PDB file of C-alpha atoms in Angstrom:
ATOM      1  CA  UNK A   1      34.517   7.241  27.068  1.00  0.00           C
ATOM      2  CA  UNK A   2      33.385   9.743  24.458  1.00  0.00           C
ATOM      3  CA  UNK A   3      35.012  13.131  24.387  1.00  0.00           C
ATOM      4  CA  UNK A   4      32.462  15.875  24.858  1.00  0.00           C
ATOM      5  CA  UNK A   5      32.071  17.992  21.710  1.00  0.00           C
ATOM      6  CA  UNK A   6      32.189  21.776  21.606  1.00  0.00           C
ATOM      7  CA  UNK A   7      28.842  23.425  22.174  1.00  0.00           C
ATOM      8  CA  UNK A   8      28.494  25.509  19.035  1.00  0.00           C
ATOM      9  CA  UNK A   9      25.999  25.854  16.183  1.00  0.00           C
ATOM     10  CA  UNK A  10      27.625  22.933  14.332  1.00  0.00           C
ATOM     11  CA  UNK A  11      26.962  20.365  17.073  1.00  0.00           C
ATOM     12  CA  UNK A  12      24.551  17.621  16.061  1.00  0.00           C
ATOM     13  CA  UNK A  13      21.266  17.441  17.912  1.00  0.00           C
ATOM     14  CA  UNK A  14      22.200  13.888  18.922  1.00  0.00           C
ATOM     15  CA  UNK A  15      25.477  15.002  20.518  1.00  0.00           C
ATOM     16  CA  UNK A  16      23.766  17.949  22.192  1.00  0.00           C
ATOM     17  CA  UNK A  17      21.185  15.685  23.787  1.00  0.00           C
ATOM     18  CA  UNK A  18      23.653  12.960  24.811  1.00  0.00           C
ATOM     19  CA  UNK A  19      25.960  15.159  26.874  1.00  0.00           C
ATOM     20  CA  UNK A  20      25.477  17.087  30.093  1.00  0.00           C
ATOM     21  CA  UNK A  21      25.717  20.865  29.826  1.00  0.00           C
ATOM     22  CA  UNK A  22      25.884  23.418  32.615  1.00  0.00           C
ATOM     23  CA  UNK A  23      23.261  26.143  32.479  1.00  0.00           C
ATOM     24  CA  UNK A  24      26.085  28.674  32.198  1.00  0.00           C
ATOM     25  CA  UNK A  25      27.317  26.929  29.024  1.00  0.00           C
ATOM     26  CA  UNK A  26      23.804  26.958  27.573  1.00  0.00           C
ATOM     27  CA  UNK A  27      23.413  30.673  28.288  1.00  0.00           C
ATOM     28  CA  UNK A  28      26.767  31.428  26.616  1.00  0.00           C
ATOM     29  CA  UNK A  29      25.621  29.481  23.536  1.00  0.00           C
ATOM     30  CA  UNK A  30      22.339  31.423  23.465  1.00  0.00           C
ATOM     31  CA  UNK A  31      24.117  34.769  23.676  1.00  0.00           C
ATOM     32  CA  UNK A  32      26.478  33.801  20.861  1.00  0.00           C
ATOM     33  CA  UNK A  33      23.587  32.721  18.616  1.00  0.00           C
ATOM     34  CA  UNK A  34      21.244  35.576  19.542  1.00  0.00           C
ATOM     35  CA  UNK A  35      18.742  33.392  21.398  1.00  0.00           C
ATOM     36  CA  UNK A  36      16.874  34.406  24.541  1.00  0.00           C
ATOM     37  CA  UNK A  37      18.762  33.445  27.696  1.00  0.00           C
ATOM     38  CA  UNK A  38      15.971  33.609  30.265  1.00  0.00           C
ATOM     39  CA  UNK A  39      14.151  30.721  31.835  1.00  0.00           C
ATOM     40  CA  UNK A  40      14.984  27.449  33.478  1.00  0.00           C
ATOM     41  CA  UNK A  41      17.718  25.112  32.284  1.00  0.00           C
ATOM     42  CA  UNK A  42      15.037  22.895  30.720  1.00  0.00           C
ATOM     43  CA  UNK A  43      13.528  25.836  28.812  1.00  0.00           C
ATOM     44  CA  UNK A  44      16.947  26.937  27.545  1.00  0.00           C
ATOM     45  CA  UNK A  45      17.790  23.356  26.506  1.00  0.00           C
ATOM     46  CA  UNK A  46      14.509  23.123  24.569  1.00  0.00           C
ATOM     47  CA  UNK A  47      15.231  26.487  22.909  1.00  0.00           C
ATOM     48  CA  UNK A  48      18.681  25.314  21.802  1.00  0.00           C
ATOM     49  CA  UNK A  49      17.325  21.963  20.585  1.00  0.00           C
ATOM     50  CA  UNK A  50      14.743  23.799  18.481  1.00  0.00           C
ATOM     51  CA  UNK A  51      17.479  26.049  17.068  1.00  0.00           C
ATOM     52  CA  UNK A  52      19.745  23.108  16.219  1.00  0.00           C
ATOM     53  CA  UNK A  53      16.873  21.261  14.477  1.00  0.00           C
ATOM     54  CA  UNK A  54      15.435  24.214  12.537  1.00  0.00           C
ATOM     55  CA  UNK A  55      18.150  26.900  12.560  1.00  0.00           C
ATOM     56  CA  UNK A  56      15.381  29.269  13.639  1.00  0.00           C
ATOM     57  CA  UNK A  57      14.775  31.136  16.868  1.00  0.00           C
ATOM     58  CA  UNK A  58      11.844  29.706  18.788  1.00  0.00           C
ATOM     59  CA  UNK A  59       9.198  32.379  19.261  1.00  0.00           C
ATOM     60  CA  UNK A  60       8.415  33.223  22.895  1.00  0.00           C
ATOM     61  CA  UNK A  61       5.324  31.724  24.462  1.00  0.00           C
ATOM     62  CA  UNK A  62       2.917  34.527  25.222  1.00  0.00           C
ATOM     63  CA  UNK A  63       1.122  34.177  28.500  1.00  0.00           C
ATOM     64  CA  UNK A  64      -2.496  35.210  28.273  1.00  0.00           C
ATOM     65  CA  UNK A  65      -4.196  37.006  31.095  1.00  0.00           C
ATOM     66  CA  UNK A  66      -7.006  35.034  32.671  1.00  0.00           C
ATOM     67  CA  UNK A  67     -10.318  36.840  32.417  1.00  0.00           C
ATOM     68  CA  UNK A  68     -11.928  37.075  35.823  1.00  0.00           C
ATOM     69  CA  UNK A  69     -15.572  36.142  36.170  1.00  0.00           C
ATOM     70  CA  UNK A  70     -16.231  37.017  39.807  1.00  0.00           C
ATOM     71  CA  UNK A  71     -17.840  40.251  40.893  1.00  0.00           C
ATOM     72  CA  UNK A  72     -17.062  39.553  44.554  1.00  0.00           C
ATOM     73  CA  UNK A  73     -14.656  42.019  46.155  1.00  0.00           C
ATOM     74  CA  UNK A  74     -12.216  39.609  47.827  1.00  0.00           C
ATOM     75  CA  UNK A  75     -10.284  42.464  49.427  1.00  0.00           C
ATOM     76  CA  UNK A  76     -13.129  44.247  51.193  1.00  0.00           C
ATOM     77  CA  UNK A  77     -16.264  42.090  51.367  1.00  0.00           C
ATOM     78  CA  UNK A  78     -17.063  39.876  54.344  1.00  0.00           C
ATOM     79  CA  UNK A  79     -17.125  36.117  53.868  1.00  0.00           C
ATOM     80  CA  UNK A  80     -20.083  34.076  55.029  1.00  0.00           C
ATOM     81  CA  UNK A  81     -21.375  30.536  54.622  1.00  0.00           C
ATOM     82  CA  UNK A  82     -23.354  31.800  51.609  1.00  0.00           C
ATOM     83  CA  UNK A  83     -20.260  33.217  49.849  1.00  0.00           C
ATOM     84  CA  UNK A  84     -19.870  31.513  46.475  1.00  0.00           C
ATOM     85  CA  UNK A  85     -16.304  30.465  45.715  1.00  0.00           C
ATOM     86  CA  UNK A  86     -15.498  31.166  42.059  1.00  0.00           C
ATOM     87  CA  UNK A  87     -12.615  30.640  39.667  1.00  0.00           C
ATOM     88  CA  UNK A  88     -11.373  34.180  40.238  1.00  0.00           C
ATOM     89  CA  UNK A  89      -7.631  34.130  40.859  1.00  0.00           C
TER      90      UNK A  89
END
């Protein structure tokens, strides 16, 4: 059985991906290396993988606001059989 390596900036991407890491361990690594710590375990793992491959911090994904196209007032107007359902979220 292979001994698990230390999770630090010198770990190979192969070793990082082959072993199981607790989310807490991943967050500690991120703090030490100045990476963002938020998100799911999968997101943090992807962020660390990117860092180990490139030695760069992965830029955050910006969420764009969806432009609404409906003029229907969903809070106050009355619904009828003629009400058109739109893509308004």
